[in-house]
Tab-separated table of C-alpha atoms and ligand atoms in Angstrom:
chain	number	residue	atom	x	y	z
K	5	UNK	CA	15.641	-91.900	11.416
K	6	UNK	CA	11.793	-90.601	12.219
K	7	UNK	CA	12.823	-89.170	15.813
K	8	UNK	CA	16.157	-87.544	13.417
K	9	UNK	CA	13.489	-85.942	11.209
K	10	UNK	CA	11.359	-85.007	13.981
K	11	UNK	CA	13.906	-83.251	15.688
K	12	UNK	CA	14.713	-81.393	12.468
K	13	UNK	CA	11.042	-80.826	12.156
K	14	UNK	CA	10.856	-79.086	15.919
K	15	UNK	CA	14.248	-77.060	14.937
K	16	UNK	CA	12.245	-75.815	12.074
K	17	UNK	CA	9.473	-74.983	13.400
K	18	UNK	CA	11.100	-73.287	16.712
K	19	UNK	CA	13.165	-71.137	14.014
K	20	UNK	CA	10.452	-70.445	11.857
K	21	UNK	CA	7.965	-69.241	14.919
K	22	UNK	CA	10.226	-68.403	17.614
K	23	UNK	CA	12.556	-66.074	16.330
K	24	UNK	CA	10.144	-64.085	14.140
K	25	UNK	CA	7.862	-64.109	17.626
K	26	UNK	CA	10.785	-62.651	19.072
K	27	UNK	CA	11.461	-60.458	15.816
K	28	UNK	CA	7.631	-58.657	16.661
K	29	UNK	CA	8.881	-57.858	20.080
K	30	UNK	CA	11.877	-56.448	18.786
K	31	UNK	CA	12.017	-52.658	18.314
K	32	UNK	CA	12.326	-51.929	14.514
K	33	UNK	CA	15.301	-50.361	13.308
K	34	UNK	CA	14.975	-47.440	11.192
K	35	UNK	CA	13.297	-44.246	9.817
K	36	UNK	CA	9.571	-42.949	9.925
K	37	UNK	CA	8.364	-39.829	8.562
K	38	UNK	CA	5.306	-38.104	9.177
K	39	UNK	CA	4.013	-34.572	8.394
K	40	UNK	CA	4.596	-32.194	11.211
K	41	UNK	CA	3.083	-29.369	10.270
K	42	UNK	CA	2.792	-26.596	7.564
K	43	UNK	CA	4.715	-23.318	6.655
K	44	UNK	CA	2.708	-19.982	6.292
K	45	UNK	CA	3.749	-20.400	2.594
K	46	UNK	CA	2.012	-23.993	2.737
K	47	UNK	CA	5.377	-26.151	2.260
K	48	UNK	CA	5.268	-29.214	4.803
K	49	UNK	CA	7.215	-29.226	7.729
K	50	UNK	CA	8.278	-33.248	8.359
K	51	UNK	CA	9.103	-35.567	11.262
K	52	UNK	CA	11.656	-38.084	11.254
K	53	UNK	CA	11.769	-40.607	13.701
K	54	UNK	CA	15.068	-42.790	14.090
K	55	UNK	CA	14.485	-46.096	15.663
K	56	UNK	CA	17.468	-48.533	17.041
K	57	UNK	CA	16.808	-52.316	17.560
K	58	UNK	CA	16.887	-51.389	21.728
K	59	UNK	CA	14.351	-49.001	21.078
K	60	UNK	CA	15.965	-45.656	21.510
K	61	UNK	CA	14.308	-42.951	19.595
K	62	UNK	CA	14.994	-39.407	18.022
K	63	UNK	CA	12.627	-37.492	16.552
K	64	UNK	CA	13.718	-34.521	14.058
K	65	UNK	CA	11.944	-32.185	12.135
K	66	UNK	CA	13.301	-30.463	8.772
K	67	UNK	CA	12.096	-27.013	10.335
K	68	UNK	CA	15.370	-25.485	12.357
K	69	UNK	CA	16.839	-29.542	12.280
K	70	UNK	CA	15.330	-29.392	15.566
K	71	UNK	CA	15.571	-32.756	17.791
K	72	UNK	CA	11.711	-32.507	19.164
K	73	UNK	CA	12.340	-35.825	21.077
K	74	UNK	CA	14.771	-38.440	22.621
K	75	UNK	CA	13.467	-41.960	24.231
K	76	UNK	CA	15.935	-43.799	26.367
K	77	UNK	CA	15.327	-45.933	29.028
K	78	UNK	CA	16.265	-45.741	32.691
K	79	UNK	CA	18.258	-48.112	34.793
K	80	UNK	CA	14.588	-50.202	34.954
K	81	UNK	CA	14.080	-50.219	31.524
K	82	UNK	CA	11.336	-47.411	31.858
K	83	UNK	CA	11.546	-44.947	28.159
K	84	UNK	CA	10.863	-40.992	29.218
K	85	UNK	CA	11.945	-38.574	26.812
K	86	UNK	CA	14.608	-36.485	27.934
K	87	UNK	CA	14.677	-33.504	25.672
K	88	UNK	CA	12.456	-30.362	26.066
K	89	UNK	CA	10.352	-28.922	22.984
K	90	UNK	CA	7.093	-29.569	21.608
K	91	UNK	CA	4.907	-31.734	19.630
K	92	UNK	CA	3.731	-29.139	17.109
K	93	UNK	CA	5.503	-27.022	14.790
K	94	UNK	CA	3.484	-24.288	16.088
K	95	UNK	CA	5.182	-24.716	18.909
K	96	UNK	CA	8.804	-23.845	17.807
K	97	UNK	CA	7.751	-21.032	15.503
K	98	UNK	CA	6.451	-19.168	18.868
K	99	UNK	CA	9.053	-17.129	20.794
K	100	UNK	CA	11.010	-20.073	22.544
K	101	UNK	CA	15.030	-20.587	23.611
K	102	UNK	CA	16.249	-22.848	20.626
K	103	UNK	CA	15.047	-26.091	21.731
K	104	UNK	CA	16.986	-28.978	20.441
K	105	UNK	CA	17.664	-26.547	17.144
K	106	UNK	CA	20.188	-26.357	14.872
K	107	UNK	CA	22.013	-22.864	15.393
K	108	UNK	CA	24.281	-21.208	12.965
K	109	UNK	CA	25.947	-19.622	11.092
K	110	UNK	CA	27.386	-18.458	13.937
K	111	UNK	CA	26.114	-20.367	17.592
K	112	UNK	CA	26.420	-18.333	20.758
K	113	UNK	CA	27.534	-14.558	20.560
K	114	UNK	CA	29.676	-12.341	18.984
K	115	UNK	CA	30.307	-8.874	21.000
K	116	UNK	CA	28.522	-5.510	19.405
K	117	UNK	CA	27.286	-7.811	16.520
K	118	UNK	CA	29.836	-7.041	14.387
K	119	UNK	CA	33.262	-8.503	13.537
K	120	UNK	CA	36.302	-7.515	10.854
K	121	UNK	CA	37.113	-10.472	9.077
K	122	UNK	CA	40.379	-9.493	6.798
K	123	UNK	CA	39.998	-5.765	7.387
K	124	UNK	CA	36.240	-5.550	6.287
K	125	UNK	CA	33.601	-5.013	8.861
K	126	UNK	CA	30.409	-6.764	9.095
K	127	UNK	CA	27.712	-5.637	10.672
K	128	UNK	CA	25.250	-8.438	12.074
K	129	UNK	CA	21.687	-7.890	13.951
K	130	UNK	CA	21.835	-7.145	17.441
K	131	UNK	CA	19.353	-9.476	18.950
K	132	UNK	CA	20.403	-9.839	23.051
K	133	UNK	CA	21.303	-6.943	24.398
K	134	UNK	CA	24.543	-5.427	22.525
K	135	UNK	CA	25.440	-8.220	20.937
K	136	UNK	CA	24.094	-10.928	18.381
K	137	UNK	CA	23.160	-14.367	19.544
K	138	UNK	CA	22.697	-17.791	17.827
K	139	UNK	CA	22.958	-16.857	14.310
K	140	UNK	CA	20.812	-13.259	14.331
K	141	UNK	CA	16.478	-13.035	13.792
K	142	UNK	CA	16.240	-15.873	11.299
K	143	UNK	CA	19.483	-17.820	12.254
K	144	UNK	CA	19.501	-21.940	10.756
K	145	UNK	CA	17.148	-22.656	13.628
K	146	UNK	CA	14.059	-21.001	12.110
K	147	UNK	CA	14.761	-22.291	8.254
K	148	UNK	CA	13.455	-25.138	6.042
K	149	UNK	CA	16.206	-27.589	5.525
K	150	UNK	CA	15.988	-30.206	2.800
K	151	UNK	CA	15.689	-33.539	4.442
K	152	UNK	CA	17.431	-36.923	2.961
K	153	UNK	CA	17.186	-40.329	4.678
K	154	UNK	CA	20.430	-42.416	3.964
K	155	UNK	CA	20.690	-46.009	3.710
K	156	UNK	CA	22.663	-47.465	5.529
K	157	UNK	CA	23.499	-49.641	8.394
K	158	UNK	CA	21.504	-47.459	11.020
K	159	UNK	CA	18.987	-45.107	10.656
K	160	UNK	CA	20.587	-41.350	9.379
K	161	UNK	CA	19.055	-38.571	8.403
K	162	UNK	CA	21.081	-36.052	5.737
K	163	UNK	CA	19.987	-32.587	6.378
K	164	UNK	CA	21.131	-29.686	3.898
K	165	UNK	CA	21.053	-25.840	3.830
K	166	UNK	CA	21.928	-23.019	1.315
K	167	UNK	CA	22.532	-19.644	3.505
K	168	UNK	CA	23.017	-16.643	1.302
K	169	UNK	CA	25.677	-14.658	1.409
K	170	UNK	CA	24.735	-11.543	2.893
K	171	UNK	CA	22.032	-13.345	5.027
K	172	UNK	CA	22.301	-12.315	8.642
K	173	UNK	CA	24.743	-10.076	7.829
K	174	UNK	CA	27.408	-12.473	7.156
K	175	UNK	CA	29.325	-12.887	3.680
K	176	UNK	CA	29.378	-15.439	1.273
K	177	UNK	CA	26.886	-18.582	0.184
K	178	UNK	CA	27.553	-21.189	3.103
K	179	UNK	CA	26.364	-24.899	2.229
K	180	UNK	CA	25.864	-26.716	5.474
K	181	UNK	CA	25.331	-30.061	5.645
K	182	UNK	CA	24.190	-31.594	9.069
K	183	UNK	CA	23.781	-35.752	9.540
K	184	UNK	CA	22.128	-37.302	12.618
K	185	UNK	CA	22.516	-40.587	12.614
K	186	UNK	CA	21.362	-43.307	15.619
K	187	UNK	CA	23.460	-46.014	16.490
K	188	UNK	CA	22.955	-49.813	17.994
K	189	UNK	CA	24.929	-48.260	21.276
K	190	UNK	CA	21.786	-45.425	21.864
K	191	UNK	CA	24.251	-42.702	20.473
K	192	UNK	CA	23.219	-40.120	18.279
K	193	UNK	CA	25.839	-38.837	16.124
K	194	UNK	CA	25.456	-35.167	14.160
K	195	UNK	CA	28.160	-34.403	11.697
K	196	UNK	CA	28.011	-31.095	10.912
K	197	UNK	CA	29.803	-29.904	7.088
K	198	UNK	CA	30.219	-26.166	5.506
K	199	UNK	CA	31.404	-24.594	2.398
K	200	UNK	CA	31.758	-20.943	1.178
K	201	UNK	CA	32.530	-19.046	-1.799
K	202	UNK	CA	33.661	-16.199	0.202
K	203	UNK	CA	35.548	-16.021	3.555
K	204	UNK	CA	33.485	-15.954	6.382
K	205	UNK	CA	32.825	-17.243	9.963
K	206	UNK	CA	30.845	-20.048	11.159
K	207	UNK	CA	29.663	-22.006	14.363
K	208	UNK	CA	27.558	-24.696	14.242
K	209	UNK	CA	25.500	-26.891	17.185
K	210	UNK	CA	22.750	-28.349	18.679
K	211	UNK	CA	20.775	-26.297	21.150
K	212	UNK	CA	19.187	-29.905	22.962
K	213	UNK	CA	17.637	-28.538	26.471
K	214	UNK	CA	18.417	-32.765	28.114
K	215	UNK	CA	16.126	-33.631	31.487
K	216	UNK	CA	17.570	-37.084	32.125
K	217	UNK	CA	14.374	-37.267	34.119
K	218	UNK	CA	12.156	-36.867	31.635
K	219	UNK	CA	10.824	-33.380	30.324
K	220	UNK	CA	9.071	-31.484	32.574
K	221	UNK	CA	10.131	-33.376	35.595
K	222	UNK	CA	11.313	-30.480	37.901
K	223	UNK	CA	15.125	-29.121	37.774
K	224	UNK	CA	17.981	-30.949	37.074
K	225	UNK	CA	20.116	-29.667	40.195
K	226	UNK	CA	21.143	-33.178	41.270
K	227	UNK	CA	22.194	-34.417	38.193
K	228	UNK	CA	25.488	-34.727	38.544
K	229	UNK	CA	27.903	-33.346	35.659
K	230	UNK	CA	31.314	-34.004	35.001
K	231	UNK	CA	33.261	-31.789	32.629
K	232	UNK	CA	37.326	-32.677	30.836
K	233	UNK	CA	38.002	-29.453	30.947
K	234	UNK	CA	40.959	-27.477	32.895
K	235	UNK	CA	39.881	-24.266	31.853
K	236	UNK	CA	36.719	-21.987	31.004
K	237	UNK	CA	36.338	-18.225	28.916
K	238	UNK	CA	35.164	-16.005	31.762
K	239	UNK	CA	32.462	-12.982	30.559
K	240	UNK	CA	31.575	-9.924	31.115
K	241	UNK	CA	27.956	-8.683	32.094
K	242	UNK	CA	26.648	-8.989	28.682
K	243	UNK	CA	27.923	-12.807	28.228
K	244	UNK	CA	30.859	-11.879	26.161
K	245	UNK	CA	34.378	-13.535	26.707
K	246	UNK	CA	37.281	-11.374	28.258
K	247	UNK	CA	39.335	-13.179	25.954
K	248	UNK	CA	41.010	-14.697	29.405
K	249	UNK	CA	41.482	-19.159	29.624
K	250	UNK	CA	40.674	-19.254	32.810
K	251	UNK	CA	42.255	-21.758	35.491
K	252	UNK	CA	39.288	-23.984	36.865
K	253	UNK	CA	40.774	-24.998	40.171
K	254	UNK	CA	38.991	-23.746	43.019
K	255	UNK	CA	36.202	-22.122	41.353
K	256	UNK	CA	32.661	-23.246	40.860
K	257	UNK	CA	33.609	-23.949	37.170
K	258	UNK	CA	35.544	-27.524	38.565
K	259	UNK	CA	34.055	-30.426	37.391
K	260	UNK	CA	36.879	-32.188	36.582
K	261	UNK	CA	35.767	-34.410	39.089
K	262	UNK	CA	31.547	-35.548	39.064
K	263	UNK	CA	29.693	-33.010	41.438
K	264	UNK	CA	26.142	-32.397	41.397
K	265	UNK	CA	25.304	-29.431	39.082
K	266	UNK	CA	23.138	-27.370	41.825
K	267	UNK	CA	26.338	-27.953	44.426
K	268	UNK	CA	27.463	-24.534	43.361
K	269	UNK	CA	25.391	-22.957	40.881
K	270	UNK	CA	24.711	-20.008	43.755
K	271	UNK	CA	28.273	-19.473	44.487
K	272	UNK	CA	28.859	-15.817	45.557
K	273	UNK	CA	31.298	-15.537	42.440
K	274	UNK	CA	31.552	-13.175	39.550
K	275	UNK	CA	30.867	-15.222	37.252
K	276	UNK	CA	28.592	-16.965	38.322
K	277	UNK	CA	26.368	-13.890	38.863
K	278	UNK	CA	27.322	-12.889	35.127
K	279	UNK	CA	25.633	-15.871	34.001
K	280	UNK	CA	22.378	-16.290	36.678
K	281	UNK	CA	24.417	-19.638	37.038
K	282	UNK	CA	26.317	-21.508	34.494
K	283	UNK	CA	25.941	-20.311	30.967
K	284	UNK	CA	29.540	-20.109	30.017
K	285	UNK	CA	32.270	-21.700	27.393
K	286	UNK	CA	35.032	-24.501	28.539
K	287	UNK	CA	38.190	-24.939	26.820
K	288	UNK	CA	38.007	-28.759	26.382
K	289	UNK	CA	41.180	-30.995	27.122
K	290	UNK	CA	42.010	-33.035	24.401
K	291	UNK	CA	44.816	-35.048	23.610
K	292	UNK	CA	45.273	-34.873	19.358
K	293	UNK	CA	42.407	-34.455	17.124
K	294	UNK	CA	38.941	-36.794	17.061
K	295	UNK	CA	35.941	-37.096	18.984
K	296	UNK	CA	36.848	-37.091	22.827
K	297	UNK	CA	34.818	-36.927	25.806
K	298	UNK	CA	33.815	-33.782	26.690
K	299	UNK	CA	30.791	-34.282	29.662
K	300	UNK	CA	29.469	-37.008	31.401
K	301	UNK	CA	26.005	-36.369	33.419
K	302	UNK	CA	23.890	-38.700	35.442
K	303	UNK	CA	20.862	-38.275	36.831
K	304	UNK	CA	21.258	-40.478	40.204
K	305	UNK	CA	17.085	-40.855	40.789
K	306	UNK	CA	17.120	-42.694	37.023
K	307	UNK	CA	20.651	-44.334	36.291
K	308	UNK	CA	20.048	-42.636	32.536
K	309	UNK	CA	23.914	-40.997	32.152
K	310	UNK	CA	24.314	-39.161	29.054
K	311	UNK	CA	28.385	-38.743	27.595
K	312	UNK	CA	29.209	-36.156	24.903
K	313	UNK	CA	32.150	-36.890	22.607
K	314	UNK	CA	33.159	-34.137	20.201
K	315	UNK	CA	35.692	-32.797	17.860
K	316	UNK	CA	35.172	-29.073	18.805
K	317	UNK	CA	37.391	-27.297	20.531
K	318	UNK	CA	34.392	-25.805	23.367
K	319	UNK	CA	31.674	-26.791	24.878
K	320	UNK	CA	28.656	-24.065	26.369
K	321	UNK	CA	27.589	-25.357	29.486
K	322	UNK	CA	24.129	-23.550	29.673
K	323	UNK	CA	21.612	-24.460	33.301
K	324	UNK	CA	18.762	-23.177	31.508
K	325	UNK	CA	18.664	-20.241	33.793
K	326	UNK	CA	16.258	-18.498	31.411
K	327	UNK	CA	13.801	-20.618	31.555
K	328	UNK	CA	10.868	-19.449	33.919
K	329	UNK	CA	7.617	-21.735	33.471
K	330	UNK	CA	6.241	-19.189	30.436
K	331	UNK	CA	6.332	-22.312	28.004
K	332	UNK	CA	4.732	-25.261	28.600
K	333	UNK	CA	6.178	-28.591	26.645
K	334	UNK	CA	5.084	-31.500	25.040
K	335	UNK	CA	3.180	-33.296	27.979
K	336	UNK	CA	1.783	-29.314	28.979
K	337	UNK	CA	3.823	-28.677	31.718
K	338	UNK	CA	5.974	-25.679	32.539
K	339	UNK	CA	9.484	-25.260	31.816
K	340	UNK	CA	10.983	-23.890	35.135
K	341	UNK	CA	13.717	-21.948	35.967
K	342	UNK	CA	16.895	-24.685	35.460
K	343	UNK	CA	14.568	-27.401	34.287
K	344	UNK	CA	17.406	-28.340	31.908
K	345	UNK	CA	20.525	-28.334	30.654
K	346	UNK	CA	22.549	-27.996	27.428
K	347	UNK	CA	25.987	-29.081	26.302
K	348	UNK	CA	26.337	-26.904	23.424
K	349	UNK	CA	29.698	-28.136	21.552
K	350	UNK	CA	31.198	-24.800	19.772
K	351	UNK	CA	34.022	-22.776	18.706
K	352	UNK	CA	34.220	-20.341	21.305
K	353	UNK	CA	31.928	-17.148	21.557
K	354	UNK	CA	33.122	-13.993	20.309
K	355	UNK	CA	35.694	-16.297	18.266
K	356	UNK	CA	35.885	-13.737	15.188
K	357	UNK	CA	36.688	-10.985	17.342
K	358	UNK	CA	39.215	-12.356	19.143
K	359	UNK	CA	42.330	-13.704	17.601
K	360	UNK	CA	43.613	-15.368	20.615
K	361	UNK	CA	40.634	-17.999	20.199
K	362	UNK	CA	41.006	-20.738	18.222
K	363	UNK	CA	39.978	-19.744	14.478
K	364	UNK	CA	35.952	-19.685	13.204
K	365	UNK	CA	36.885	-18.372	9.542
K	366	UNK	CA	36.301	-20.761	6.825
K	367	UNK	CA	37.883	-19.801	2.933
K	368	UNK	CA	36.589	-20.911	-0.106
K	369	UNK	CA	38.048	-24.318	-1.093
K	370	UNK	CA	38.149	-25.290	2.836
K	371	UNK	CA	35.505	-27.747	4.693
K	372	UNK	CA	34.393	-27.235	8.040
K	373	UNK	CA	33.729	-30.558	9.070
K	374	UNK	CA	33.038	-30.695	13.217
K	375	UNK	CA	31.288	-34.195	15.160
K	376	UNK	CA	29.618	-34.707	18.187
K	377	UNK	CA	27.933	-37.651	19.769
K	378	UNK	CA	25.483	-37.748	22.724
K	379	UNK	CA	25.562	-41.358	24.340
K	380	UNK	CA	23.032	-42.667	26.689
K	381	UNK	CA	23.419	-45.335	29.323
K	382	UNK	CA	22.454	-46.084	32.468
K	383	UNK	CA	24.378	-46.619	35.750
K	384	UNK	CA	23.210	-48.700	38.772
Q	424	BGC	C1	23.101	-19.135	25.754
Q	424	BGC	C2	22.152	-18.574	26.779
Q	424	BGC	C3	20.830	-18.354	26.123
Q	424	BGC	C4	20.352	-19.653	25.525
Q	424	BGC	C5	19.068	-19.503	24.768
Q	424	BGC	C6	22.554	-20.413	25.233
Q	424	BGC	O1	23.391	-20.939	24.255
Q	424	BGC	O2	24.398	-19.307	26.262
Q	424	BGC	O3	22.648	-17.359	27.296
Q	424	BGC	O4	19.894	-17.858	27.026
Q	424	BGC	O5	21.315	-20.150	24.635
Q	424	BGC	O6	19.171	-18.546	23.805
């Protein structure tokens, strides 16, 4: 009977102290906020940092809905974060390429900036070259959206924006509605919402800049990227689609198959002179609606692989071929030339102009309602 109870005792005890020793190791689950910085107008800017149980990480601010950082480990169980930006607001109010933003109402470009939606023209603001690009001069990445943590099983931040009709030039009031949420499996999920009281057009994404070797750690030409997709919308000089679905098959744009993404970013091709490299739209296989796999990358020197799922119909595969070491980042070094990459997951560019491409125009009484999910992992 005594050694009975004293084994009972020791169980009790071990429970007691071991697992909550264990529970202190453990990585808390869940959401921290912290001020980020202030508005010209004096309204605070916040952070929001999503923590999973394994440790993985996202930081997001309310300014833009920028993602300003992602920890993940590599194949050693090292964290870097992968995702270029800053650690200031400052930082992302200065003249920088959308990092990790939030871009609408309309991502990527439409030709001339302008488009006829049901016989009436609008006019938007030309802001690269001809055409308009990621939303016009004060597109969703440079507003104040209002910020809601959720409850919930994992950590998921609700993050809401009123865009006036008329703003940027396009029509109608647009509520968007963006949710990141973090899961137990290091994915972070954004589902992205929109309603209007007026036709109009809209394209919504995340602009992340990913460095699966960390930020700042040279180019990612030997990641290697894998792409479901059969075909791609060739451009013309100024980045606008021909309108053309292009067959990838023995061009540089095949990556139906994994191939390291500085194997052929050179190629003497067309295209890829149009875009300094890659910086163009591919029609995603998919087979019926949901989330489906649109890229795979790895970075072979780390293990860290990152897969994108998404509902959308395209994906922007952009080498960062504008970057040239004029902004420093977070740990103060310089952003080189194709010192990242982003997997922008879109309706196609120039959508409301051409009527071949798979529709952009939301109606009153409709819901855009588009997912996508970055996964990390590592491979051996
Ligand atoms: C575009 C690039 C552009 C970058 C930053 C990408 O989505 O395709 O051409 O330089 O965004 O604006």
């Amino acid at each position: 009977m005594r050694s009975v109870n004293c084994t009972y005792y020791l169980l009790f005890v071990l429970a007691i102290f071991g697992t909550s020793g264990r529970a202190a190791d453990k990585p808390h689950s869940g959401i921290e906020r912290r001020t980020f910085g202030k508005m010209a107008d004096g309204k605070t800017i916040d952070l929001y940092t999503l923590t999973n149980s394994r440790g993985m990480r996202v930081a997001i601010t309310n300014y833009g809905g920028v993602v300003v950082s992602i920890a993940v480990p590599d194949r050693k169980g090292t964290f870097a974060d992968v995702v270029l930006g800053f650690d200031n607001l400052e930082g992302y109010q200065g003249k920088q390429p959308y990092f990790g933003a939030l871009v609408g109402r309309y991502a990527n470009r439409i030709g001339n900036a302008r488009f006829k939606l049901h016989g009436v023209e609008y006019k938007l603001p030309a802001n690269n070259g001809p055409n308009s690009l990621h939303g016009g001069l004060q597109g969703f990445d440079k507003q104040v959206w209002t910020a809601r943590e959720i409850a919930g099983m994992q950590p998921t931040l609700e993050l809401t924006y009123l865009s006036k009709d008329g703003e940027e030039g396009y029509p109608g009031n647009l509520r968007a509605k963006v949710v990141y949420s973090l899961s137990e499996d290091n994915a972070l999920r954004i589902d992205y919402t929109a309603m209007t009281d007026k036709d109009t057009v809209v394209n919504l994404t995340n602009h992340s800049y990913f460095n699966l070797a960390g930020e700042g750690n040279g180019d990612i030409l030997k990641h290697e990227i894998t792409i479901n997709a059969d075909r791609f919308t060739p451009i013309d000089s100024t980045l606008i689609p021909t309108g053309e679905l292009r067959n990838v098959d023995g061009t540089p744009f095949d990556f139906r198959k994994p191939a390291p993404i500085g194997a052929r970013i050179d190629a003497d091709d067309e295209q890829i002179k149009f875009g300094k490299g890659y910086d163009h739209n591919f029609v995603l296989n998919r087979s019926g609606a949901g989330l489906s796999l649109a890229a795979r990358v790895t970075d072979p020197e780390s293990g860290r692989a990152l897969e994108v799922l998404t509902t959308q119909p395209g994906l922007q595969f952009y080498t960062g071929n504008f970057l040239d070491g004029s902004v420093r980042g977070k740990s103060g070094k310089a952003y080189g030339r194709r010192s990242a990459f982003c997997l922008e997951t879109q309706h196609f560019p120039d959508s409301p102009n051409k009527p071949s491409f798979p529709s952009a125009a939301l109606e009153p009484g409709e819901t855009f309602r588009e997912s996508t999910v970055y996964r990390f992992s590592t491979s051996k």
